[in-house]
Every structure is written in structure tokens, then in C-alpha cells.
Short mmCIF file of C-alpha atoms and ligand atoms in Angstrom, two decimals:
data_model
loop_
_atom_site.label_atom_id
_atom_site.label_comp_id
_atom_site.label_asym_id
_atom_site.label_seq_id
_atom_site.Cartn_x
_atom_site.Cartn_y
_atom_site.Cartn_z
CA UNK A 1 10.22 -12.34 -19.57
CA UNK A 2 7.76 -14.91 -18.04
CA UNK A 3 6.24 -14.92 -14.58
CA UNK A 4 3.36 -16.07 -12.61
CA UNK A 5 0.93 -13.35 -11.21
CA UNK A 6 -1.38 -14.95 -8.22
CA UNK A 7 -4.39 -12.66 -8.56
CA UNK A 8 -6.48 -12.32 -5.29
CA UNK A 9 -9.52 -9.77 -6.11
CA UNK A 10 -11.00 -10.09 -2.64
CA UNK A 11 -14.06 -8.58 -1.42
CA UNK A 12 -16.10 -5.50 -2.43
CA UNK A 13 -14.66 -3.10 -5.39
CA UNK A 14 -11.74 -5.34 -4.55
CA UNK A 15 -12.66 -7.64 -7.51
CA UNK A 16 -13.81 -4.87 -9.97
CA UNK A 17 -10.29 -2.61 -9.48
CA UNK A 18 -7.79 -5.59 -9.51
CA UNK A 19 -9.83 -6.58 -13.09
CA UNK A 20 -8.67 -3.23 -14.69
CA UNK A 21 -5.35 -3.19 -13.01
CA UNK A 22 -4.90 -7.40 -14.70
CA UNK A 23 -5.85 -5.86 -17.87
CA UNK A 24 -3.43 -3.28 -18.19
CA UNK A 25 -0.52 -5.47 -17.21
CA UNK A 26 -2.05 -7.55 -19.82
CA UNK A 27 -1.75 -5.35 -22.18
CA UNK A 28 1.85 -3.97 -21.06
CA UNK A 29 2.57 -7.39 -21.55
CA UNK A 30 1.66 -7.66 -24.69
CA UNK A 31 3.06 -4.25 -25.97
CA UNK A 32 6.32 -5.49 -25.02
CA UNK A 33 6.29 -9.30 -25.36
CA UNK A 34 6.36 -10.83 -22.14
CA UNK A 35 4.50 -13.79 -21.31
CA UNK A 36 2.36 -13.35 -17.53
CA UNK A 37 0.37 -15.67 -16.20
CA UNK A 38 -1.68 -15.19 -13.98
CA UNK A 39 -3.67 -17.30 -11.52
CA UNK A 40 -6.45 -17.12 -9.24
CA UNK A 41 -7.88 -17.30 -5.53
CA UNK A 42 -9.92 -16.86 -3.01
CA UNK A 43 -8.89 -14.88 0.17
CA UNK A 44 -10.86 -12.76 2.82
CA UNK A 45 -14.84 -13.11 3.24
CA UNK A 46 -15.24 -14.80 -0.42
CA UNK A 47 -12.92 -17.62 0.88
CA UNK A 48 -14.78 -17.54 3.96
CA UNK A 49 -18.00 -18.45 2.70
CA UNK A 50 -16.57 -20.79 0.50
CA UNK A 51 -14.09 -22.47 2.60
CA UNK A 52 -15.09 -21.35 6.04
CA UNK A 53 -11.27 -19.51 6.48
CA UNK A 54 -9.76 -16.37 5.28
CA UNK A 55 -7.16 -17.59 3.83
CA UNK A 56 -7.10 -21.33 2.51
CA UNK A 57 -3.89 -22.98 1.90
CA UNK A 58 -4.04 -23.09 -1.74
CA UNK A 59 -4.10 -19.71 -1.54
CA UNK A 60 -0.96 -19.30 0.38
CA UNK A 61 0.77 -21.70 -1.66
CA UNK A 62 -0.21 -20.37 -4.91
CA UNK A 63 1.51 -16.74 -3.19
CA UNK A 64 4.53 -18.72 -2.31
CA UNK A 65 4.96 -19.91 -5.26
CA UNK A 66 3.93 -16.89 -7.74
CA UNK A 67 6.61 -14.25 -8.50
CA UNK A 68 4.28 -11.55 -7.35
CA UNK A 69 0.70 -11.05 -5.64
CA UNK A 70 -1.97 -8.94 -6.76
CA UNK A 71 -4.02 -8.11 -3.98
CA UNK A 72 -7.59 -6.06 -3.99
CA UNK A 73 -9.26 -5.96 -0.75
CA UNK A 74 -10.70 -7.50 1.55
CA UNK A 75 -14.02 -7.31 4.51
CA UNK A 76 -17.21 -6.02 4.35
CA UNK A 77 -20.45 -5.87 6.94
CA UNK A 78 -21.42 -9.54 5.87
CA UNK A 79 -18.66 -10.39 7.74
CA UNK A 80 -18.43 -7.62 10.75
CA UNK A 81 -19.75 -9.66 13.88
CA UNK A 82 -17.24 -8.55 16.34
CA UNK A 83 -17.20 -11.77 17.93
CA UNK A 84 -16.87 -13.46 14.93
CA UNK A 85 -14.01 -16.22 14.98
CA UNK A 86 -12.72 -15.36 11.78
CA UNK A 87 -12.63 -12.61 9.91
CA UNK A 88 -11.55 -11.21 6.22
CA UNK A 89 -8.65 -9.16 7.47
CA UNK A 90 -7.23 -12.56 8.82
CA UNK A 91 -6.42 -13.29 4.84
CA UNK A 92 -4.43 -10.04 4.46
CA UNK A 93 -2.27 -10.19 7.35
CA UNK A 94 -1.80 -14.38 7.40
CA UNK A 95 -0.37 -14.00 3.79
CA UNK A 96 2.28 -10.30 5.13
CA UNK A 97 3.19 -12.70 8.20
CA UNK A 98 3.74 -15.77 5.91
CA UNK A 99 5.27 -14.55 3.02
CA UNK A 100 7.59 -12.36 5.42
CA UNK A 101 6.73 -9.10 3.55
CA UNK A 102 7.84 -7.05 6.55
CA UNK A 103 8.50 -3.79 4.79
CA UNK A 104 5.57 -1.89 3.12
CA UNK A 105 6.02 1.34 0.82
CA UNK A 106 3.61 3.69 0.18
CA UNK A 107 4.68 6.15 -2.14
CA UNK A 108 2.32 9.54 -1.79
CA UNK A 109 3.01 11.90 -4.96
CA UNK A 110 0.09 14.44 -6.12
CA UNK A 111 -0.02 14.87 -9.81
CA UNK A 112 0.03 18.30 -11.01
CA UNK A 113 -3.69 17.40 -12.56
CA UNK A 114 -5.22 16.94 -9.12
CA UNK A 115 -3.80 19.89 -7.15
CA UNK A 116 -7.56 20.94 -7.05
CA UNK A 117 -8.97 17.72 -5.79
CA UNK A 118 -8.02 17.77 -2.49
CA UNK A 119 -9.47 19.34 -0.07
CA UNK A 120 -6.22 20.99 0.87
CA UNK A 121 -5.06 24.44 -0.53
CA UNK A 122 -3.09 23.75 -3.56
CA UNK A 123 -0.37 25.67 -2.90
CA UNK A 124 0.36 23.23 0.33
CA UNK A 125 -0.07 20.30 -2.58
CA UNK A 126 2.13 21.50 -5.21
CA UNK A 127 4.99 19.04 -5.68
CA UNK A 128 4.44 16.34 -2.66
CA UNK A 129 6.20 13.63 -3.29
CA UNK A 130 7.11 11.36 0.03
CA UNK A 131 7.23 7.65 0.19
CA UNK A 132 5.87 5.68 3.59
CA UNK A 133 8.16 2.53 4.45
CA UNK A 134 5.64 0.91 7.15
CA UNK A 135 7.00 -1.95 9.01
CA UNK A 136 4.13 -4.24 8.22
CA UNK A 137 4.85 -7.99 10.54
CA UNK A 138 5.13 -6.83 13.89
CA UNK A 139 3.82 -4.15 16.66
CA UNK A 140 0.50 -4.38 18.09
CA UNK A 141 -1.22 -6.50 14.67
CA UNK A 142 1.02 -9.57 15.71
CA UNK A 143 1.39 -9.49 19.44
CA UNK A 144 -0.44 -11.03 22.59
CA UNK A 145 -4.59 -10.18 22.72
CA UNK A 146 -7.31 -11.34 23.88
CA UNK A 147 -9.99 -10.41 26.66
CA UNK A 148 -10.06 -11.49 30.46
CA UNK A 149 -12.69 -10.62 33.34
CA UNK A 150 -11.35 -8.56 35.99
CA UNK A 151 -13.25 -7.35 38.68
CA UNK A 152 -16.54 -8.60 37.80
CA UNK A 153 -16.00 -6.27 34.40
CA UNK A 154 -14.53 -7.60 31.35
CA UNK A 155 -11.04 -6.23 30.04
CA UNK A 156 -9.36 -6.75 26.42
CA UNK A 157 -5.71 -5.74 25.80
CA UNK A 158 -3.58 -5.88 22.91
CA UNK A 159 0.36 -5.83 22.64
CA UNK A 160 3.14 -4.17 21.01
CA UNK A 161 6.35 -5.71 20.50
CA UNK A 162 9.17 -4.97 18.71
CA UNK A 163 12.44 -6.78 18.49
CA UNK A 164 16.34 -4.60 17.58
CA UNK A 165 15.83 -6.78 14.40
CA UNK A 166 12.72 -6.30 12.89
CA UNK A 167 13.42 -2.57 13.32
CA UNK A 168 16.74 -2.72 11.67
CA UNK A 169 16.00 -4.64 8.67
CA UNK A 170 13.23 -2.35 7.53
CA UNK A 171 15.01 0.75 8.50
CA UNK A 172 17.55 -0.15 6.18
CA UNK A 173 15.08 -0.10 3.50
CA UNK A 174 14.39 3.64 3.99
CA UNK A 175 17.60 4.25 3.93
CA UNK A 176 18.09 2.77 0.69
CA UNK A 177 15.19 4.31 -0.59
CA UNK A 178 16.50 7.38 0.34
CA UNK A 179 19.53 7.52 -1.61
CA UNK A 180 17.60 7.29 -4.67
CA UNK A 181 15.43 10.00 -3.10
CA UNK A 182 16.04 13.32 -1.16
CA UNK A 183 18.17 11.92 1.40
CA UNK A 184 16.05 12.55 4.42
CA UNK A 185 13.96 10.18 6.68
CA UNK A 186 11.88 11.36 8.77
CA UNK A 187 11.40 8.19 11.67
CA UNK A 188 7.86 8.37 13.10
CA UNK A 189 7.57 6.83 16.80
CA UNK A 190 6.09 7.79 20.40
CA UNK A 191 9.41 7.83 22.39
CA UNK A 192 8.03 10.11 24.87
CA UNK A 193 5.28 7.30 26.04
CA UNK A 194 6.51 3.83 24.35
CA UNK A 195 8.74 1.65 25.22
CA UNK A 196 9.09 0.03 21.52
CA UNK A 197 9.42 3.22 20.38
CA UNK A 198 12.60 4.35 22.90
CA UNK A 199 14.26 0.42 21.32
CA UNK A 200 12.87 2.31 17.39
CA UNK A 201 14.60 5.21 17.97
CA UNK A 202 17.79 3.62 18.86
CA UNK A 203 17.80 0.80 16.03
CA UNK A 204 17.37 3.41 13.64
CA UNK A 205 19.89 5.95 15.35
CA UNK A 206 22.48 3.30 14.87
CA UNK A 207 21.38 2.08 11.21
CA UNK A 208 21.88 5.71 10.03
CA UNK A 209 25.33 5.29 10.93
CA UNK A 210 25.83 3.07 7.58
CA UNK A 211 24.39 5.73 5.75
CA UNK A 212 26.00 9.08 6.16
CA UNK A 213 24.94 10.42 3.08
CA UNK A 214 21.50 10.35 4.66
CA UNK A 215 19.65 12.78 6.91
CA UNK A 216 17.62 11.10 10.02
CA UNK A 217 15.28 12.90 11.95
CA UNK A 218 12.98 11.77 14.83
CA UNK A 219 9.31 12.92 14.86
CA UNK A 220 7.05 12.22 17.24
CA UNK A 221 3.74 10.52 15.74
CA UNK A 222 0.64 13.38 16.39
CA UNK A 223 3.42 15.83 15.46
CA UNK A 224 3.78 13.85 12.37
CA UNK A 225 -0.13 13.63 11.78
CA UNK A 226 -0.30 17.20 12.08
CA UNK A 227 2.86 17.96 9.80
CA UNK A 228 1.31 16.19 7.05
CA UNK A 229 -1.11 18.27 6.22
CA UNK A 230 0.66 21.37 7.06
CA UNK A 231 3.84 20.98 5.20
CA UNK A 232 3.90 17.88 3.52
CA UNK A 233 6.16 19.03 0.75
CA UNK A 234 9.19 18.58 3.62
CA UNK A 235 8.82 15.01 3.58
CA UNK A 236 10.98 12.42 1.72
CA UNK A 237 11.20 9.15 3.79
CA UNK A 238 8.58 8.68 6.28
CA UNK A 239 9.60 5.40 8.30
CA UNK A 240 7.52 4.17 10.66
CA UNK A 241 6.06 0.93 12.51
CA UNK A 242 2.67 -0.54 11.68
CA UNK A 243 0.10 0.87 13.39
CA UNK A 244 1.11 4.67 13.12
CA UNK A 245 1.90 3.41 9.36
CA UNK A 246 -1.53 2.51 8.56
CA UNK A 247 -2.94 5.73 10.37
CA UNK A 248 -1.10 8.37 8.85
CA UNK A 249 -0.99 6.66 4.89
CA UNK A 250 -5.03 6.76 5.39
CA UNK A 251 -4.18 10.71 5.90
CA UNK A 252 -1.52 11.04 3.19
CA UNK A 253 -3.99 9.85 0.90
CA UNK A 254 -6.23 12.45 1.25
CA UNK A 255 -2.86 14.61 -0.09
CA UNK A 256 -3.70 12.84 -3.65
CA UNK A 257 -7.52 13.96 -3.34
CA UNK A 258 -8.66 10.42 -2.62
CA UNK A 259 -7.38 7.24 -1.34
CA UNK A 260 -8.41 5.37 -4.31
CA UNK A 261 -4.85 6.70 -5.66
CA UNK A 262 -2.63 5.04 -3.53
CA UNK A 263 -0.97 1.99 -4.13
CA UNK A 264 1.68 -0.13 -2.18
CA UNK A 265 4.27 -2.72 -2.70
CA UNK A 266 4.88 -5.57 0.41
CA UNK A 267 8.61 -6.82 0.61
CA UNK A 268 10.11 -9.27 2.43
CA UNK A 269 14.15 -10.14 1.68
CA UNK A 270 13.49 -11.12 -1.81
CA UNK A 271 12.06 -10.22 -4.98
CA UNK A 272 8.44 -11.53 -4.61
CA UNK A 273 6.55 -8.58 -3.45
CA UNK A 274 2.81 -8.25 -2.48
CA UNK A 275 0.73 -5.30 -4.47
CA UNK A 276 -2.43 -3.81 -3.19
CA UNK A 277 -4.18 -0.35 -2.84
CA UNK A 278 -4.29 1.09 0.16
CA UNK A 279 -7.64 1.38 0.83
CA UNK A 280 -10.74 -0.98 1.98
CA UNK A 281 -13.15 -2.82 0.04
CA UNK A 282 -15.65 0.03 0.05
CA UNK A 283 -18.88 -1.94 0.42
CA UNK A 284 -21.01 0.89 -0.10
CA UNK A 285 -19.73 1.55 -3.96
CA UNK A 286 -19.22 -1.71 -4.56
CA UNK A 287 -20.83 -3.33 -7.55
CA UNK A 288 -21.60 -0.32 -9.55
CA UNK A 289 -18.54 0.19 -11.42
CA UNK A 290 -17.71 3.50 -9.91
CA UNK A 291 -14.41 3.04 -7.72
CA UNK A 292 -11.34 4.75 -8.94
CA UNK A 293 -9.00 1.71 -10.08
CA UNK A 294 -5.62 3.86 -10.36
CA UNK A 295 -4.39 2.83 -6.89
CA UNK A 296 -4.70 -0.73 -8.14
CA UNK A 297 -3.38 0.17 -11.66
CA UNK A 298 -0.71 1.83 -9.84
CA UNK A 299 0.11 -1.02 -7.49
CA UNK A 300 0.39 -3.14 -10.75
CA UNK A 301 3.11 -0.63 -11.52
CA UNK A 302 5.14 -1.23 -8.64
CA UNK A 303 4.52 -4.96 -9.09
CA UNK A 304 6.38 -4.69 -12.93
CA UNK A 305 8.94 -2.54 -10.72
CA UNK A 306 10.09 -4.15 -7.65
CA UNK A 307 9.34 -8.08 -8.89
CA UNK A 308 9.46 -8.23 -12.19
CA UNK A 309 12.67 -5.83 -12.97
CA UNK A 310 10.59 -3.87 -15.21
CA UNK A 311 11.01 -0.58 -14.74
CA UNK A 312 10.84 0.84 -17.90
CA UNK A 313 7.17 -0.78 -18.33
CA UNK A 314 6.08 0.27 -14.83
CA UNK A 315 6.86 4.09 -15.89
CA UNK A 316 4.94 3.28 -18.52
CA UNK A 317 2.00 2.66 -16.44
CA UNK A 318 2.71 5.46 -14.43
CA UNK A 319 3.07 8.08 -16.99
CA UNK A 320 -0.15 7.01 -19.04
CA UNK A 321 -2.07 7.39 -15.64
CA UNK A 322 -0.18 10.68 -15.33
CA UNK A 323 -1.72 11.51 -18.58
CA UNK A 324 -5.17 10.48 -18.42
CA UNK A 325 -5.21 12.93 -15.24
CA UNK A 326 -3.88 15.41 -17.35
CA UNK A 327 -6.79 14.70 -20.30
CA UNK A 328 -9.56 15.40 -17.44
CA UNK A 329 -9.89 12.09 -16.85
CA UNK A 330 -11.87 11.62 -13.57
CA UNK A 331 -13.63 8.81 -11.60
CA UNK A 332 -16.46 10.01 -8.97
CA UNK A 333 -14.11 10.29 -6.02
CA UNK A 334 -11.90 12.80 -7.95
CA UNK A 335 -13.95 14.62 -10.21
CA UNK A 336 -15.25 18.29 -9.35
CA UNK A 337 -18.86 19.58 -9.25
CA UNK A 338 -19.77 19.58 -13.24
CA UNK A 339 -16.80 17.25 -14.23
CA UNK A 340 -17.41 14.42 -16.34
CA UNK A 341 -17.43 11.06 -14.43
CA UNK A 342 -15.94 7.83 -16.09
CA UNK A 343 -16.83 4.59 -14.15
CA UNK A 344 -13.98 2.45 -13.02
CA UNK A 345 -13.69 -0.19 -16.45
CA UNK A 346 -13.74 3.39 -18.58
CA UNK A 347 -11.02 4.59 -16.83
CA UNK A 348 -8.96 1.11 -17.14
CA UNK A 349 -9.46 1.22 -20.61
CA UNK A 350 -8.33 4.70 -20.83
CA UNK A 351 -5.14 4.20 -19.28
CA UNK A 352 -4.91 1.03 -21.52
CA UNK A 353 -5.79 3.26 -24.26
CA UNK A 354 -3.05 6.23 -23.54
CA UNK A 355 -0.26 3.31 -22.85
CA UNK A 356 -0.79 1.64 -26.43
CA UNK A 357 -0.63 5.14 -28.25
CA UNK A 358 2.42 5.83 -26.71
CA UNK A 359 4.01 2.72 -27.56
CA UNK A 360 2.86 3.31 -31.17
CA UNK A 361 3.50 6.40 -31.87
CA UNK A 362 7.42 5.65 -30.66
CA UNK A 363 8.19 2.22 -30.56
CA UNK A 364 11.49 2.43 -29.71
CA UNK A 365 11.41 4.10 -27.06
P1 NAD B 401 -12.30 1.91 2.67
O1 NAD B 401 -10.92 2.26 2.23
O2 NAD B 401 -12.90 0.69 2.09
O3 NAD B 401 -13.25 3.14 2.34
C1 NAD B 401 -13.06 4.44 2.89
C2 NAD B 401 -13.77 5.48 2.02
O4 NAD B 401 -13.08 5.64 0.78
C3 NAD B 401 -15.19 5.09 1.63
O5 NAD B 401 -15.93 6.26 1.51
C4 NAD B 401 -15.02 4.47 0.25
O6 NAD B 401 -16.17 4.53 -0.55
C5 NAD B 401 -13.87 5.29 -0.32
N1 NAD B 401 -13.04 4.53 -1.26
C6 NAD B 401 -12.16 3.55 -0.93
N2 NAD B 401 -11.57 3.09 -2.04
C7 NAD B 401 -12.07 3.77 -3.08
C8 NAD B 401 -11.84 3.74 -4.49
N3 NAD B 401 -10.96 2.91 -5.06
N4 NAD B 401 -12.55 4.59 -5.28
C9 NAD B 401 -13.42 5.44 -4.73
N5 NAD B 401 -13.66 5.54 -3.41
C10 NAD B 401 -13.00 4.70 -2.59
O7 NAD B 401 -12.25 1.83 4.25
P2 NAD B 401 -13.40 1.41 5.31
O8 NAD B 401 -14.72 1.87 4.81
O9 NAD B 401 -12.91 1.88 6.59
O10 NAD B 401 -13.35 -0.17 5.33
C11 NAD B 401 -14.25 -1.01 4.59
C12 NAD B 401 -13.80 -2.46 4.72
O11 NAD B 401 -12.53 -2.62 4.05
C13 NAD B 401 -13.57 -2.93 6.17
O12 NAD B 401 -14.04 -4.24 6.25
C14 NAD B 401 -12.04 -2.90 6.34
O13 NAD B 401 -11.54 -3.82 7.24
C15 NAD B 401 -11.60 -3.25 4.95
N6 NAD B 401 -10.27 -2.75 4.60
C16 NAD B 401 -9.51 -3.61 3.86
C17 NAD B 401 -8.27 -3.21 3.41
C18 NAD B 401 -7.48 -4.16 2.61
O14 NAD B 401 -7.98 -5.20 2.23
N7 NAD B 401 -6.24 -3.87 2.31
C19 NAD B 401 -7.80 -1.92 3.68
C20 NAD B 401 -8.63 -1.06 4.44
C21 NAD B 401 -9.86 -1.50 4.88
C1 IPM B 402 -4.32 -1.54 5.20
C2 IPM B 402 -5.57 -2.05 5.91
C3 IPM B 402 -5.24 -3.27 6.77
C4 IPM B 402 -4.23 -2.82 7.81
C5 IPM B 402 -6.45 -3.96 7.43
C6 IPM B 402 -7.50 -4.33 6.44
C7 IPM B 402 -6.02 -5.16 8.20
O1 IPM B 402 -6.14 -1.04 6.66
O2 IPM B 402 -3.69 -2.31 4.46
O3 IPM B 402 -3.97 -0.37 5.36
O4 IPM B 402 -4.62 -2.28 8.84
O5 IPM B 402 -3.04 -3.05 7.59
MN1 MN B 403 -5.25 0.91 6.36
#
């Protein structure tokens, strides 16, 4: 197999966790003989003080025309003026609206190894394993804003809006995902207040009509927040639109111990998918080789997965970080008072390390 990898690193411990998460596809790759390339760019506030934008064009051309994007993170207090004309964040969401990656999973599972990590009860922990399908073009990130002066004060609005279709098409995604699943999704709206959430409800009544096999239940968002960490173990399917998406996977996170375990795959209709942890570019740990680079070693997984067609080498990945956990394995956000502490390249090359053992101890497999 060949295929191009655009590689944005970003801003922050964006660049030091998409470096381990290159060099274990790197060396998936070469454990199993396919050829990735992979190519690089500037996006968010790097690309703004290079190129005075967010998100040049070669950047968005080099994602149109990759098979799959790698994606750290972007922002930072450099660039935090609030009345600054452009911003980092306008990278991340000009390349989802571009590219058309309209449906966002982020699967939430807590390995057995970090039960204690959280600072839930374990027994609330044990075997959570839900997947969020956020609707990631549309809602209040896309619509109308902007500020006006109104009786001698000044006023800012933004606006939702969602159209029957954009609900539909990623609603069917759960729904697929589902079958492979538990067979339940849970929809997440504000019916009782929103408008766009009444037209949600309805779109997503009616798709569950194509999928009998499939149990649909309504929740109510602050329900849903508070669900989460009370019984998270009912969930399966959590689909949802963007805002409420980007809230509550923030929360889930903190299921897994930390957010630096949570990575995410951006669809649109075909293959080419976008890859990315879920969480910021942490300016204040940036630089000092201490973020946790599983969410973007994880990502990479999902990239071999949903992209590539790999899913043999992305369980792979998945098990050797499984297995690292297992081995004690921590980075400062997950370790306990007294644990050992392995900086973020030590912990690459530990995954790296557990993957090629594997694959030598039974090649065939
Ligand atoms: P953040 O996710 O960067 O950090 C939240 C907390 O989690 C911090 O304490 C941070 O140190 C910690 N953390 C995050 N990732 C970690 C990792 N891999 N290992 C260990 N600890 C980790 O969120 P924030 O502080 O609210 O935002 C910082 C900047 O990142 C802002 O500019 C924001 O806009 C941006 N941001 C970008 C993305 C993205 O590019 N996808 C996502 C979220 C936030
Ligand atoms: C995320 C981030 C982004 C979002 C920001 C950086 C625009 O928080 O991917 O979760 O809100 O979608
Ligand atoms: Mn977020």
C-alpha cells in the first residue's frame, strides 16, 4: 500500500505529539511494507507568523490532495488578542469546512490499566466504552456573528443553524456505527429551548426508521453532561451537534484519566479523513517533552483505520498502547503520586518498541 500523509504539527505540544505519532506509523509501515509519505505544513499561529493567515492555500491543497491529514493542534496566548483578525483556530475549522469532514468520532474507551487515573471511582470506569459522532460543519461555529451597537451599549451574537440535511447525513453515521457496536444511540440536543434542536430530533427520529435493528433515544444535553459521569458505562452512540459535541468529549475525556488520550477521526463522504487529538495545544507544557502523545498515536490509529483500510495495523497500534498501559507505562498527566514518569518521545518509542516485538515474536499473525 502507498499513500500520502499531509502532516500539520501545529502549535504548542502540537508539533512534539504528532512527531511520535509520524514515527510509529513509520514504523508500522515498515513492519508491514507499505510505502507512506508524508508531507508537511504550516497551519494555525506558525502559519500565521509566517504567512500572516491560518491556513495558507498550500496547505489546503496539500489536504485535498493527501489521502489522510495528521493534525496536532493549534493556538496559544501569542496569538489570543480577542480582537485579533485572525486567529489559529481559523486553520482547524477552514480545513473541517473545506474538506467537508462533517462527521467527527470520538471514541471514549478506559483501559483496564487506568481505572485508577481518573478522578472518578473505578467501579463507575470499569468497562466504558462509547464513541461521540459530533457533527463538526455546522451549528453555531459556521453561522452569522459579529457585534453591533445597540442602545449606546455594544451587543455580539452568534447563530445556530442547522439544515434536515446536514443532520441526516451524520446521523446516519451513528447509526452505522452502531451496528458494529451495541445498538443504541443516545441523540444529545436541547429540544426543550432550541429550535435546531426540535428540526435534530426529528431528522434523527425519521433516520432511525432505516435502522430498526437500532435503539434511539433522546437526551437532553445537561442531562447528558450529568449522565456521563454518573453512568457512563450505559452509553454506546452518543450523537450530537457541534457545540454540545465539543463540550461534553472535553468531559468524556476526563473518563480516560486525561484528555491527552483521546483521539478523533474527521469524515466527510469519502475515504480521506482528518486525525487529531482532542485536546489544545497546551502552551503551558509545551516544549519540555512531557505531553502524553497516545491521543495522537491513537488518532494515527484511526487514520490506518478509516483511510488507509488498515485495520489490522491500526489494532496493532492500539493494542501495543494497550500494553504499554498495562507495563506501567505513564506520562505526567497519568501517572500516580510515586509513579515513574516517561516524557512524551519515551513513551513513543515505547509503543514503537512493544509494536515491533509483537510483530517479531509472531510474524504471521
Ligand atoms: P488544552 O487541551 O490545550 O489543555 C487543557 C489541559 O489539558 C491543560 O492543563 C493541558 O496542559 C492539558 N493537556 C492537554 N493535552 C495534553 C497532553 N497531550 N498531555 C498532557 N496534558 C495535556 O486546552 P486549553 O488550555 O483550553 O487550550 C489551549 C489552546 O489550544 C487554545 O488556544 C485553544 O484554542 C487551543 N485548542 C486547540 C485545539 C485543536 O487544535 N484541536 C483543541 C482545543 C484547544
Ligand atoms: C476541538 C477544539 C476546537 C473546537 C477549537 C480549537 C476550534 O476545541 O477540536 O475540540 O472547538 O472544535
Ligand atoms: Mn474541544
Amino acid at each position: 500500500m502507498k499513500a500520502t500523509i499531509a502532516v500539520l504539527p501545529g502549535d504548542g505540544i502540537g508539533p512534539e505529539v504528532v512527531a511520535q505519532a509520524v514515527a510509529v506509523l513509520e514504523a508500522s509501515a515498515r513492519l508491514h511494507g507499505h510505502t507512506l509519505h508524508f508531507e508537511q505544513a504550516l497551519v494555525g499561529g506558525a502559519a500565521i507568523d509566517r504567512f500572516g493567515t491560518a491556513l495558507p492555500e498550500a496547505t489546503l491543497e496539500l489536504c485535498r490532495r493527501a489521502d489522510a491529514i495528521l493534525f496536532g493542534a493549534v493556538g496559544g496566548p501569542r496569538w489570543d488578542d480577542p480582537s485579533a483578525r485572525v486567529r489559529p483556530e481559523q486553520g482547524l475549522l477552514g480545513i473541517r469546512k473545506g474538506l467537508d469532514l462533517f462527521a467527527n468520532l470520538r471514541p471514549v474507551a478506559v483501559p483496564a490499566a487506568l481505572v485508577g487515573a481518573s478522578t472518578l471511582k473505578p467501579e463507575v470506569l470499569t468497562g466504558v466504552d462509547l464513541i461521540v459522532v459530533r457533527e463538526l460543519t455546522g451549528g453555531l461555529y459556521y453561522g452569522e456573528r459579529g457585534r453591533r451597537r445597540l442602545n449606546g451599549q455594544e451587543m455580539a451574537f452568534d447563530t445556530m443553524v442547522y439544515s434536515e440535511a446536514e443532520v441526516e447525513r451524520v446521523a446516519h453515521v451513528a447509526f452505522r456505527l452502531a451496528r458494529r457496536r451495541r445498538r443504541l444511540v443516545t441523540s444529545v440536543d436541547k429540544a426543550n429551548v432550541l429550535e435546531c434542536s426540535r428540526l435534530w430530533r426529528q431528522v434523527v427520529t425519521r433516520v432511525a426508521g432505516q435502522y430498526p435493528d437500532v435503539t434511539l433515544e433522546h437526551q437532553l444535553v445537561d442531562s447528558c453532561a450529568m449522565m456521563l459521569v454518573r453512568d457512563p458505562r450505559h452509553f454506546d452512540v452518543i450523537l450530537t451537534e457541534n457545540t454540545f459535541g465539543d463540550i461534553l468529549t472535553d468531559e468524556a475525556a476526563q473518563l480516560t484519566g486525561s484528555i491527552g488520550m483521546l483521539p478523533s477521526a474527521s469524515l466527510g463522504e469519502g475515504p480521506r479523513g482528518f486525525y487529531e487529538p482532542i485536546h489544545g495545544s497546551a502552551p503551558t507544557i509545551a516544549g519540555r517533552n512531557i505531553a502524553n502523545p497516545l491521543a495522537a498515536i491513537l488518532s494515527a490509529a484511526m487514520l490506518l483505520r478509516h483511510s488507509l483500510g488498515l485495520e489490522r495495523e491500526a489494532a496493532e497500534i492500539e493494542a501495543a498502547v494497550g500494553a504499554v498501559l498495562d507495563k506501567g507505562y505513564r506520562t505526567a498527566d497519568l501517572a500516580g503520586p510515586g509513579e515513574p514518569v516517561l516524557g512524551t518521545q519515551e513513551m513513543g518509542a515505547a509503543v514503537i518498541e512493544q509494536l515491533t516485538r509483537v510483530r517479531e515474536e509472531s510474524p504471521a499473525r
